[in-house]
Amino acid sequence: MNIALSTTLTDTDFAGAIESTRKALSEQGFGVLTEIDMQATLKAKLDEDMERYVILGACNPGLAHRAVGVMKQIGLLLPCNVVVRENPAAARSVVVEAMNPAIMVEVTGEPRLGAVAAEATAKLQAAIAALGGTGTAPQ
């Protein structure tokens, strides 16, 4: 099983990729609650350099509510993080990745999460597809 739904955007700038990702998530009912700039954080805390890497904490309240209604601990596994990162192997290339929601079902063994995971997968895939890059689907 792939742990991520992802796409690679080519010939794009990083700020534009973040903006496009936020918009695509919003169109699928996800709000971005947090934004973590890993590059800036690691530089400030550890004096380490890395490529641009931002974690967007995205949440679809309806799906989260349904999942928590099935299993209270599922908040630990909700597919909330969407990563937007520079691809160091190719200039002007940005990778956008979201956790594969099927992991919630796989890890917990809770079949009642299947419908929530399927809907979350469809919405995240639609958001990623809207970005227009070359993507990978979950297996």
XYZ file of N, CA and C in Angstrom:
417
model
N 0.844 -1.181 0.000
C 0.000 0.000 0.000
C 0.888 1.242 0.000
N 0.600 2.170 -0.889
C 1.280 3.467 -0.850
C 0.805 4.230 0.374
N 1.721 4.875 1.082
C 1.302 5.652 2.242
C 0.804 7.034 1.842
N 1.029 7.420 0.587
C 0.666 8.778 0.174
C -0.076 8.807 -1.155
N -0.918 9.805 -1.275
C -1.485 10.229 -2.552
C -0.600 11.403 -2.948
N -0.055 11.400 -4.148
C 0.894 12.467 -4.457
C 0.863 12.861 -5.922
N 1.431 14.020 -6.146
C 1.612 14.510 -7.500
C 2.897 15.315 -7.537
N 3.490 15.390 -8.706
C 4.669 16.219 -8.908
C 4.318 17.303 -9.902
N 4.497 18.526 -9.490
C 4.227 19.686 -10.334
C 5.542 20.139 -10.946
N 5.549 20.338 -12.246
C 6.768 20.785 -12.914
C 6.574 22.189 -13.445
N 7.688 22.862 -13.615
C 7.701 24.234 -14.113
C 6.780 25.121 -13.284
N 6.949 25.036 -11.970
C 6.126 25.842 -11.064
C 7.002 26.421 -9.961
N 6.543 27.503 -9.378
C 7.269 28.073 -8.250
C 6.639 27.561 -6.948
N 7.411 27.556 -5.901
C 6.995 26.965 -4.635
C 5.797 27.687 -4.020
N 5.841 29.000 -3.968
C 4.732 29.772 -3.387
C 3.439 29.522 -4.158
N 3.531 29.449 -5.458
C 2.350 29.162 -6.276
C 1.798 27.775 -6.011
N 2.691 26.811 -5.781
C 2.258 25.446 -5.477
C 1.507 25.401 -4.149
N 1.982 26.130 -3.163
C 1.282 26.173 -1.868
C -0.095 26.810 -2.040
N -0.152 27.931 -2.747
C -1.425 28.618 -2.974
C -2.409 27.713 -3.721
N -1.936 27.045 -4.767
C -2.798 26.144 -5.541
C -3.277 24.970 -4.690
N -2.406 24.455 -3.840
C -2.770 23.330 -2.972
C -3.835 23.757 -1.968
N -3.665 24.911 -1.361
C -4.681 25.427 -0.420
C -6.043 25.553 -1.114
N -6.031 26.098 -2.318
C -7.280 26.291 -3.069
C -7.918 24.947 -3.406
N -7.126 23.999 -3.885
C -7.654 22.678 -4.255
C -8.228 21.963 -3.030
N -7.564 22.076 -1.899
C -8.086 21.467 -0.665
C -9.397 22.125 -0.256
N -9.444 23.428 -0.331
C -10.655 24.167 0.036
C -11.848 23.751 -0.821
N -11.609 23.549 -2.099
C -12.684 23.148 -3.010
C -13.234 21.761 -2.678
N -12.478 20.983 -1.916
C -12.920 19.648 -1.503
C -13.375 19.623 -0.036
N -13.548 20.803 0.560
C -14.077 20.884 1.923
C -13.040 20.822 3.023
N -11.764 20.947 2.673
C -10.699 20.934 3.682
C -10.284 22.360 4.000
N -10.163 22.652 5.271
C -9.602 23.920 5.703
C -8.176 23.684 6.159
N -7.306 24.652 5.937
C -5.930 24.536 6.413
C -5.852 25.270 7.742
N -5.654 24.485 8.809
C -5.644 25.022 10.160
C -4.254 25.449 10.615
N -3.228 24.789 10.094
C -1.856 25.104 10.490
C -0.951 25.052 9.262
N 0.182 25.728 9.386
C 1.205 25.669 8.357
C 2.554 25.647 9.059
N 3.329 24.604 8.794
C 4.646 24.452 9.410
C 5.699 24.546 8.311
N 6.561 25.527 8.433
C 7.660 25.703 7.494
C 8.856 24.923 8.048
N 9.042 23.705 7.562
C 10.108 22.844 8.072
C 11.487 23.432 7.780
N 11.663 24.030 6.622
C 12.954 24.606 6.273
C 13.350 25.674 7.296
N 12.443 26.591 7.583
C 12.732 27.669 8.536
C 12.902 27.130 9.954
N 12.071 26.171 10.333
C 12.145 25.619 11.685
C 13.465 24.892 11.918
N 13.877 24.050 10.975
C 15.123 23.310 11.149
C 16.339 24.238 11.119
N 16.249 25.306 10.326
C 17.344 26.276 10.302
C 17.437 27.000 11.644
N 16.285 27.428 12.166
C 16.270 28.182 13.419
C 16.636 27.321 14.629
N 16.147 26.090 14.668
C 16.339 25.241 15.850
C 17.618 24.424 15.816
N 18.040 23.992 14.617
C 19.187 23.082 14.508
C 20.313 23.614 13.639
N 20.097 24.783 13.035
C 21.033 25.353 12.070
C 21.328 24.371 10.937
N 20.275 23.659 10.518
C 20.375 22.699 9.411
C 19.673 23.279 8.184
N 20.257 23.046 7.025
C 19.668 23.493 5.768
C 18.946 22.341 5.091
N 17.841 22.656 4.447
C 17.110 21.679 3.640
C 16.323 22.424 2.582
N 15.786 21.681 1.625
C 14.950 22.297 0.595
C 13.657 22.822 1.234
N 12.941 23.659 0.486
C 11.670 24.180 1.002
C 10.704 23.013 1.201
N 10.064 23.015 2.370
C 9.214 21.890 2.792
C 8.190 22.446 3.767
N 6.928 22.444 3.367
C 5.861 22.995 4.197
C 4.819 21.916 4.456
N 4.405 21.817 5.709
C 3.333 20.898 6.084
C 2.078 21.725 6.338
N 1.026 21.448 5.551
C -0.270 22.101 5.743
C -1.145 21.163 6.576
N -1.620 21.634 7.700
C -2.523 20.846 8.548
C -3.947 21.051 8.052
N -4.403 20.160 7.187
C -5.721 20.288 6.552
C -6.738 19.412 7.265
N -7.969 19.909 7.366
C -9.017 19.142 8.033
C -10.338 19.308 7.287
N -11.026 18.202 7.106
C -12.394 18.227 6.597
C -13.266 17.901 7.810
N -13.909 18.891 8.412
C -14.622 18.677 9.675
C -15.669 17.564 9.625
N -16.408 17.465 8.545
C -17.442 16.433 8.448
C -16.855 15.035 8.479
N -15.791 14.836 7.715
C -15.146 13.524 7.694
C -14.477 13.219 9.028
N -13.835 14.213 9.623
C -13.193 14.011 10.925
C -14.231 13.634 11.983
N -15.363 14.305 11.965
C -16.431 14.013 12.933
C -16.932 12.584 12.776
N -17.147 12.165 11.542
C -17.606 10.792 11.295
C -16.587 9.771 11.775
N -15.314 10.003 11.493
C -14.271 9.060 11.888
C -14.142 8.975 13.405
N -14.166 10.111 14.076
C -14.069 10.118 15.540
C -15.295 9.460 16.164
N -16.431 9.559 15.492
C -17.638 8.884 15.978
C -17.522 7.371 15.943
N -16.705 6.857 15.044
C -16.473 5.417 14.947
C -15.428 4.982 15.977
N -14.354 5.775 16.110
C -13.247 5.399 17.001
C -12.601 6.677 17.540
N -12.687 6.887 18.825
C -12.157 8.122 19.427
C -10.657 8.305 19.187
N -9.883 7.237 19.179
C -8.436 7.354 18.996
C -8.029 7.658 17.552
N -8.966 7.649 16.633
C -8.613 7.820 15.222
C -8.003 9.188 14.940
N -8.185 10.131 15.819
C -7.548 11.436 15.648
C -6.042 11.328 15.490
N -5.471 10.267 16.033
C -4.037 10.029 15.890
C -3.646 9.706 14.457
N -4.598 9.226 13.661
C -4.308 8.787 12.294
C -5.057 9.557 11.215
N -5.790 10.585 11.584
C -6.538 11.308 10.551
C -5.585 11.828 9.473
N -6.002 11.765 8.214
C -5.132 12.218 7.115
C -5.127 13.738 7.016
N -4.521 14.382 8.003
C -4.572 15.842 8.096
C -3.379 16.555 7.463
N -2.241 15.919 7.399
C -1.059 16.606 6.879
C -0.949 16.468 5.372
N -0.754 17.607 4.734
C -0.473 17.656 3.307
C 0.887 18.335 3.176
N 1.816 17.649 2.552
C 3.179 18.150 2.424
C 3.366 18.754 1.038
N 3.944 19.939 1.017
C 4.350 20.593 -0.226
C 5.856 20.776 -0.093
N 6.606 20.118 -0.992
C 8.066 20.156 -0.850
C 8.753 20.280 -2.200
N 9.871 20.984 -2.163
C 10.694 21.091 -3.367
C 11.243 19.722 -3.712
N 11.336 19.459 -4.988
C 11.954 18.228 -5.458
C 13.395 18.570 -5.815
N 14.344 18.187 -4.964
C 15.729 18.581 -5.234
C 16.314 17.942 -6.493
N 15.655 16.926 -7.021
C 16.155 16.242 -8.218
C 15.844 16.994 -9.509
N 14.926 17.969 -9.455
C 14.526 18.678 -10.671
C 14.200 20.135 -10.356
N 14.777 21.041 -11.114
C 14.516 22.473 -10.930
C 13.052 22.786 -11.187
N 12.517 23.714 -10.421
C 11.123 24.168 -10.539
C 10.132 23.002 -10.489
N 10.436 22.034 -9.640
C 9.580 20.868 -9.463
C 9.171 20.791 -7.995
N 7.874 20.613 -7.749
C 7.331 20.580 -6.394
C 6.470 19.335 -6.241
N 6.663 18.632 -5.141
C 5.880 17.437 -4.828
C 4.820 17.819 -3.803
N 3.582 17.361 -4.040
C 2.480 17.561 -3.087
C 2.008 16.171 -2.692
N 1.950 15.919 -1.370
C 1.598 14.595 -0.868
C 0.599 14.698 0.280
N -0.330 13.753 0.315
C -1.275 13.629 1.433
C -1.278 12.169 1.874
N -1.515 11.954 3.157
C -1.569 10.584 3.646
C -2.709 9.826 2.985
N -2.466 8.578 2.625
C -3.494 7.715 2.067
C -4.476 7.355 3.189
N -5.726 7.809 3.120
C -6.689 7.540 4.194
C -6.943 6.054 4.462
N -6.675 5.194 3.496
C -6.870 3.755 3.715
C -5.997 3.241 4.851
N -4.950 3.977 5.182
C -4.087 3.586 6.298
C -4.881 3.525 7.600
N -5.886 4.414 7.734
C -6.708 4.391 8.954
C -7.359 3.030 9.154
N -7.869 2.458 8.094
C -8.548 1.166 8.158
C -7.518 0.059 8.352
N -6.447 0.138 7.596
C -5.397 -0.883 7.653
C -4.800 -0.991 9.058
N -4.450 0.133 9.645
C -3.783 0.135 10.951
C -4.729 -0.276 12.073
N -5.962 0.203 12.020
C -6.894 -0.071 13.121
C -7.629 -1.390 12.970
N -7.778 -1.858 11.730
C -8.578 -3.054 11.503
C -10.066 -2.806 11.716
N -10.465 -1.532 11.746
C -11.860 -1.147 11.997
C -12.577 -0.952 10.667
N -13.383 -1.930 10.240
C -14.042 -1.837 8.932
C -15.036 -0.685 8.831
N -15.575 -0.222 9.959
C -16.543 0.887 9.896
C -15.890 2.199 9.470
N -14.563 2.250 9.483
C -13.864 3.443 8.998
C -13.725 3.440 7.477
N -14.056 2.322 6.853
C -13.882 2.172 5.408
C -14.599 3.233 4.587
N -15.836 3.525 4.937
C -16.598 4.513 4.161
C -15.998 5.910 4.303
N -15.568 6.248 5.513
C -14.946 7.558 5.734
C -13.631 7.635 4.955
N -12.848 6.572 5.028
C -11.567 6.545 4.323
C -11.778 6.655 2.807
N -12.774 5.971 2.291
C -13.043 6.025 0.851
C -13.437 7.433 0.422
N -14.274 8.092 1.203
C -14.681 9.460 0.862
C -13.510 10.432 0.991
N -12.712 10.269 2.036
C -11.537 11.129 2.210
C -10.558 10.916 1.054
N -10.381 9.680 0.648
C -9.490 9.375 -0.484
C -9.985 10.068 -1.744
N -11.279 9.960 -2.016
C -11.842 10.594 -3.220
C -11.626 12.101 -3.199
N -11.842 12.718 -2.047
C -11.688 14.175 -1.947
C -10.222 14.598 -2.065
N -9.336 13.866 -1.413
C -7.917 14.201 -1.512
C -7.389 13.947 -2.916
N -7.823 12.853 -3.545
C -7.408 12.591 -4.925
C -7.906 13.689 -5.856
N -9.129 14.160 -5.642
C -9.661 15.237 -6.476
C -8.853 16.520 -6.293
N -8.488 16.817 -5.057
C -7.687 18.014 -4.787
C -6.328 17.893 -5.461
N -5.697 16.747 -5.335
C -4.380 16.542 -5.931
C -4.469 16.546 -7.456
N -5.502 15.931 -8.004
C -5.692 15.917 -9.462
C -5.891 17.339 -9.998
N -6.565 18.184 -9.218
C -6.819 19.563 -9.650
C -5.535 20.355 -9.821
N -4.466 19.891 -9.197
C -3.189 20.595 -9.312
C -2.536 20.367 -10.669
N -2.951 19.300 -11.351
C -2.502 19.072 -12.717
C -1.127 18.477 -12.904
N -0.561 17.912 -11.878
C 0.765 17.296 -12.032
C 0.653 15.837 -12.432
N 1.748 15.133 -12.280
C 1.759 13.691 -12.520
C 1.687 13.016 -11.169
N 0.663 12.187 -10.953
C 0.410 11.669 -9.627
C 0.481 10.175 -9.506
N 0.378 9.737 -8.248
C 0.300 8.314 -7.942
C -0.944 8.062 -7.146
N -1.584 6.952 -7.408
C -2.803 6.576 -6.704
C -2.454 5.546 -5.643
N -3.303 5.420 -4.623
C -3.038 4.418 -3.606
C -3.232 3.025 -4.187
N -2.573 2.058 -3.562
C -2.723 0.668 -3.993
C -3.411 -0.122 -2.913
